[in-house]
PDB file of C-alpha atoms in Angstrom:
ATOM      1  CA  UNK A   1       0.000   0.000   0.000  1.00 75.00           C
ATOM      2  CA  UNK A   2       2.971   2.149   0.532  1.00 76.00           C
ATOM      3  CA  UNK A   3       4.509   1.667  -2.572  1.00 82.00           C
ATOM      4  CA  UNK A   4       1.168   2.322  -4.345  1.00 86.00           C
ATOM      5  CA  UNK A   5       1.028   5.596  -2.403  1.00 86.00           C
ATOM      6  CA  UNK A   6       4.509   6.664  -3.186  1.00 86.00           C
ATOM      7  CA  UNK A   7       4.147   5.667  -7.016  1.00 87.00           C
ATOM      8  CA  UNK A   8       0.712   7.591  -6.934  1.00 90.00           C
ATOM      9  CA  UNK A   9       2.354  10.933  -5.702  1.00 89.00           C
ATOM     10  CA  UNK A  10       5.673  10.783  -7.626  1.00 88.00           C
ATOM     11  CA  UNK A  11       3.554  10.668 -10.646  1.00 90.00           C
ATOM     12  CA  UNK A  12       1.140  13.408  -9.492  1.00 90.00           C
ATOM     13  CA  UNK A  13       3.257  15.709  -8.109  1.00 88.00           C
ATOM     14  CA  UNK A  14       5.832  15.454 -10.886  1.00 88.00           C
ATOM     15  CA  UNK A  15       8.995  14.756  -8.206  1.00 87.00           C
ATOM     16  CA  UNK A  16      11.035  11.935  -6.487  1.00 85.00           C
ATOM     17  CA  UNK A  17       8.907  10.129  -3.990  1.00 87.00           C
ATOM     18  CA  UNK A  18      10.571   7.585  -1.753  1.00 86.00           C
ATOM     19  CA  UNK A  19       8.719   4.618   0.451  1.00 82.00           C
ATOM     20  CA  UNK A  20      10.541   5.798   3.485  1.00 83.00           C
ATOM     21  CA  UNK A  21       9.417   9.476   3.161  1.00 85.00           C
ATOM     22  CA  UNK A  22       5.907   8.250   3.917  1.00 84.00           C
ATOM     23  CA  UNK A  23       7.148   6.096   6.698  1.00 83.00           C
ATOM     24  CA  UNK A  24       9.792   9.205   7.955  1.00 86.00           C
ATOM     25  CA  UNK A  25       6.367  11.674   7.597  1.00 87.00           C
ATOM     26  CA  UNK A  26       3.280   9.713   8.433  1.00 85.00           C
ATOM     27  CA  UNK A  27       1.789  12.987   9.219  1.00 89.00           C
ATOM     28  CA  UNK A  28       0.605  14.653   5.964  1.00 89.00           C
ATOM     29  CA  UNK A  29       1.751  18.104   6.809  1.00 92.00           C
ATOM     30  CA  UNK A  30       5.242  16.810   7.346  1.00 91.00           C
ATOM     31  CA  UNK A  31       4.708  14.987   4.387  1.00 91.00           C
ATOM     32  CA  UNK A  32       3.764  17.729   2.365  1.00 90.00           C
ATOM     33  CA  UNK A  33       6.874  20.103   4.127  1.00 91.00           C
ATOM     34  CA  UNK A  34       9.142  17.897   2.724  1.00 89.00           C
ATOM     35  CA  UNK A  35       8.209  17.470  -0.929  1.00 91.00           C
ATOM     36  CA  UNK A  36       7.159  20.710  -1.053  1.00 90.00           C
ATOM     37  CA  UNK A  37      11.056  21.996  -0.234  1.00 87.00           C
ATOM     38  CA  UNK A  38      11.954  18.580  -2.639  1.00 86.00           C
ATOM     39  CA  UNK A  39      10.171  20.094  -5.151  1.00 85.00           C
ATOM     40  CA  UNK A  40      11.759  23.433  -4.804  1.00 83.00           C
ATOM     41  CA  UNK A  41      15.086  21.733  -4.719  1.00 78.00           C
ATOM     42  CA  UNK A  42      14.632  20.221  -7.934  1.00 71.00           C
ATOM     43  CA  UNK A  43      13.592  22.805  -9.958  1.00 68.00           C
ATOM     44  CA  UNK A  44      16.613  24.844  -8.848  1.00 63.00           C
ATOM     45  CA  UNK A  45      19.292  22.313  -9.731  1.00 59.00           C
ATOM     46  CA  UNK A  46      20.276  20.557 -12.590  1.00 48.00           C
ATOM     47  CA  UNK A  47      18.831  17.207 -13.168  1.00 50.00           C
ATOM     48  CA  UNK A  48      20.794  14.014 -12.240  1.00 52.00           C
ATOM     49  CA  UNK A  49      20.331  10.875 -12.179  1.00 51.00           C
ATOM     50  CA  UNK A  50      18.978   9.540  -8.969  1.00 58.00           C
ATOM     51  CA  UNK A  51      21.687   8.012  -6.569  1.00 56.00           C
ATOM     52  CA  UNK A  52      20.497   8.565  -3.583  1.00 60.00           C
ATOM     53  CA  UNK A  53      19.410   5.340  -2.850  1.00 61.00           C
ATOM     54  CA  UNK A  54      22.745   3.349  -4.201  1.00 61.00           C
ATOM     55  CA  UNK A  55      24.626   6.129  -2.654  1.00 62.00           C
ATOM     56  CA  UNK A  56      22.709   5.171   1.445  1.00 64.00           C
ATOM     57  CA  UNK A  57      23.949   1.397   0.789  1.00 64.00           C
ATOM     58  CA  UNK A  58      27.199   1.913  -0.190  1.00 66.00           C
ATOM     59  CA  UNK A  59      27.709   3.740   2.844  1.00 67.00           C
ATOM     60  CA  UNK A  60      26.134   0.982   4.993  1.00 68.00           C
ATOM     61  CA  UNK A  61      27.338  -2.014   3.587  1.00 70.00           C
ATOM     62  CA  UNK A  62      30.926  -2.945   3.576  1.00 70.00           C
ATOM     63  CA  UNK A  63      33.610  -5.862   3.847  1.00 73.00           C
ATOM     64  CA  UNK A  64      36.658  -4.709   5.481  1.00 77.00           C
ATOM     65  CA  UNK A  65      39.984  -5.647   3.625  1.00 82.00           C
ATOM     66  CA  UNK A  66      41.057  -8.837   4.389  1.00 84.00           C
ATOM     67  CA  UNK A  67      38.420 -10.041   6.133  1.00 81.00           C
ATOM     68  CA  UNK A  68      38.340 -13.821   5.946  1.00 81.00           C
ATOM     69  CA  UNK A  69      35.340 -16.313   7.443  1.00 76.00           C
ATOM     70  CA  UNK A  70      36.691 -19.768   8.800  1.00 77.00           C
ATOM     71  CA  UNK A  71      34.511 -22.499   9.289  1.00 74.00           C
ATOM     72  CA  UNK A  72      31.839 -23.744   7.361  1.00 76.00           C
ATOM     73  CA  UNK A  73      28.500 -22.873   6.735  1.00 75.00           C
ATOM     74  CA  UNK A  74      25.629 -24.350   9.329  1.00 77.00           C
ATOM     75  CA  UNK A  75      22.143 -23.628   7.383  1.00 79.00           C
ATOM     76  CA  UNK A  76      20.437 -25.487  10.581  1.00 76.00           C
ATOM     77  CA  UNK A  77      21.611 -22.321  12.544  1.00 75.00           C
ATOM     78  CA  UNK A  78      19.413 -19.990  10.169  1.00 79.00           C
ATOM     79  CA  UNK A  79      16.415 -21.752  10.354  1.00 82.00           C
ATOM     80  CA  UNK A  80      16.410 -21.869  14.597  1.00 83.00           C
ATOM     81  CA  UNK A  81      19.169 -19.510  15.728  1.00 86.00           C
ATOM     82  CA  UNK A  82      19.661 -19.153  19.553  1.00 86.00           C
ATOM     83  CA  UNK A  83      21.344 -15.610  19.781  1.00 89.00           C
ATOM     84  CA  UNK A  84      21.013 -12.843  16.890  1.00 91.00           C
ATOM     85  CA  UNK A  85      23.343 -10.122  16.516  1.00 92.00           C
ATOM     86  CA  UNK A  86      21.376  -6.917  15.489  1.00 93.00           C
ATOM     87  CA  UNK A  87      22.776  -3.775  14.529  1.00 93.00           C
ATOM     88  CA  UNK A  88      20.942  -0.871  13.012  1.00 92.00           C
ATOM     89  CA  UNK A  89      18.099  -1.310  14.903  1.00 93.00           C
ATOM     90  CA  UNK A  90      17.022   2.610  15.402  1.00 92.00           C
ATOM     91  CA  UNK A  91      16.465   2.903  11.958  1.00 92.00           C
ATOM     92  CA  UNK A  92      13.389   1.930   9.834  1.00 90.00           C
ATOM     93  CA  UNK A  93      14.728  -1.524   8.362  1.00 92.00           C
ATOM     94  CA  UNK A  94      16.220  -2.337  11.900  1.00 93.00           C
ATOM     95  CA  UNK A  95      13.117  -1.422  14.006  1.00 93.00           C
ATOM     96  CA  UNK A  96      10.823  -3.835  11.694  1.00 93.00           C
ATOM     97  CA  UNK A  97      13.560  -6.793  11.736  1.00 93.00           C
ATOM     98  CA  UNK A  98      13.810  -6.872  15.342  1.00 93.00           C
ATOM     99  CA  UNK A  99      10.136  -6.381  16.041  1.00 92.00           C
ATOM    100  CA  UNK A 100       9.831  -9.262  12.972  1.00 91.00           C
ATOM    101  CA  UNK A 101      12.504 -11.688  14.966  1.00 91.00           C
ATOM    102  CA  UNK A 102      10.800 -10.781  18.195  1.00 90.00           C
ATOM    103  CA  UNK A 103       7.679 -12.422  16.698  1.00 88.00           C
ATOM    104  CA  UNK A 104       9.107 -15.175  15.160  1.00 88.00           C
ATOM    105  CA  UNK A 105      12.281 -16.409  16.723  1.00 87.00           C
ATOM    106  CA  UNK A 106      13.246 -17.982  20.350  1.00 88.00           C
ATOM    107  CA  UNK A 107      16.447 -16.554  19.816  1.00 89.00           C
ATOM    108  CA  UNK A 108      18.636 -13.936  22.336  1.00 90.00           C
ATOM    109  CA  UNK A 109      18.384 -11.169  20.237  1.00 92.00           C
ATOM    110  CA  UNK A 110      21.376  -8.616  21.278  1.00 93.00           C
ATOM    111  CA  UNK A 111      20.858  -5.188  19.818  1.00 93.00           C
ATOM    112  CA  UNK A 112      23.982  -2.898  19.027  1.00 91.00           C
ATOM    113  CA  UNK A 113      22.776   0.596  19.946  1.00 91.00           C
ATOM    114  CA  UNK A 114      24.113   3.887  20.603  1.00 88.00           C
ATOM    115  CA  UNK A 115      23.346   5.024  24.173  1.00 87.00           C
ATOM    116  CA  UNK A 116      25.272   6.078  27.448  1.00 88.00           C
ATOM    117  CA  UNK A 117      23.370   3.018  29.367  1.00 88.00           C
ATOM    118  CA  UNK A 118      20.887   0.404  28.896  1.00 89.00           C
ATOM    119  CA  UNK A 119      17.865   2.852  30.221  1.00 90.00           C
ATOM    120  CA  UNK A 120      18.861   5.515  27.492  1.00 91.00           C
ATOM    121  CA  UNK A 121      19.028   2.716  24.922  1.00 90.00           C
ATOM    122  CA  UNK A 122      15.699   1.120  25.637  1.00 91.00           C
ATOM    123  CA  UNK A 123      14.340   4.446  25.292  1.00 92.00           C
ATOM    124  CA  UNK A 124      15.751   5.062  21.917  1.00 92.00           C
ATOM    125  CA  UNK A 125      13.895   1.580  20.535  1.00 93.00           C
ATOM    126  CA  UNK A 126      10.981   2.931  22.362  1.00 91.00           C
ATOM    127  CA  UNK A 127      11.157   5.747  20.071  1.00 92.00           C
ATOM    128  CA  UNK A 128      11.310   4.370  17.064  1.00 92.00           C
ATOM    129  CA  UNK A 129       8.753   1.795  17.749  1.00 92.00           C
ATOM    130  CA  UNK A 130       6.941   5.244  18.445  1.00 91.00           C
ATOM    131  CA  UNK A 131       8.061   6.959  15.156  1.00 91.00           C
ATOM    132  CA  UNK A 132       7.211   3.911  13.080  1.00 90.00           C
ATOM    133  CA  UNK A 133       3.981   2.805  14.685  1.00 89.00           C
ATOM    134  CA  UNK A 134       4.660  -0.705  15.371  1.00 89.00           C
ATOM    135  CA  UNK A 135       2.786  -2.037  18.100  1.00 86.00           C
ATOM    136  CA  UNK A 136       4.808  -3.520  20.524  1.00 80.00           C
ATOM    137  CA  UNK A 137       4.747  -6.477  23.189  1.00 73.00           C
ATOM    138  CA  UNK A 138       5.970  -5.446  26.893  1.00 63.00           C
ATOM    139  CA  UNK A 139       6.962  -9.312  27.636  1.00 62.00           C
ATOM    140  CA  UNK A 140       9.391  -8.583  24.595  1.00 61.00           C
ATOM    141  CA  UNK A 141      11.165  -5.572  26.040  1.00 58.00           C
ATOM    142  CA  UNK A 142      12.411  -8.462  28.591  1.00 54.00           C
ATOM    143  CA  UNK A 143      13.970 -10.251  25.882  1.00 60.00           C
ATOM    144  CA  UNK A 144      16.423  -7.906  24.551  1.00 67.00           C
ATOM    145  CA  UNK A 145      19.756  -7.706  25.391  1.00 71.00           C
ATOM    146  CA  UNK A 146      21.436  -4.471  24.589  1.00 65.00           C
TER     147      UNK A 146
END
């Protein structure tokens, strides 16, 4: 429904619509803020190709040089982990993966997350739960390691 959303306004409103704007801006007057100074932006520069998207991934996904993996590959592991690893999970990928392992996984799910303590961590998943409007289970706030 999102995607039908964005796709409907990019072609109405003549400018570059992403999914995670309407996610980022649930509020339509945010919403409309934003494209509104897009919009603006656009007809004032030159036109580009669009590589904002590749650009974001590059800049999140890397292998550091001469990183090697030892051992073999376990698939039984991905199909019933029993401790997950999460990083990234303040932002809008992150926040829907952990709520999404949460849900379906018995698994110790340590999150990676900026914070000067636990309490000020908590309360930064708290907010994006909040900013994202994903309901949320208090018996799985219990679960998380951070």
């Amino acid at each position: 429904m999102v995607a039908v959303v964005a796709v409907a306004l990019q072609k109405r409103l003549g400018i570059k619509v992403y999914l995670r704007d309407i996610y980022q801006y649930p509020e339509l007057r945010q919403l409309s803020e934003i494209l509104i100074h897009r919009s603006k932006e656009e007809r004032e520069a030159a036109p580009i190709e669009d590589m904002e998207p590749y650009v974001e991934l590059q800049k999140d996904v890397y292998l550091a040089p001469g990183t090697v993996f030892a051992g073999g590959f376990d698939p039984v592991q991905m199909k019933n982990p029993s401790a997950i690893f999460l990083t990234g999970v303040t932002g809008f990928v992150g926040i829907h993966l952990l709520q999404e392992l949460l849900d379906t996984t018995n698994a110790d799910i340590y999150c990676l997350v900026r914070a000067q303590d636990e309490f000020q961590a908590m309360e930064k998943i708290d907010r994006c739960y909040k900013q994202y409007h994903i309901a949320q289970n208090g018996e799985q706030k219990k679960e998380l390691s951070l």
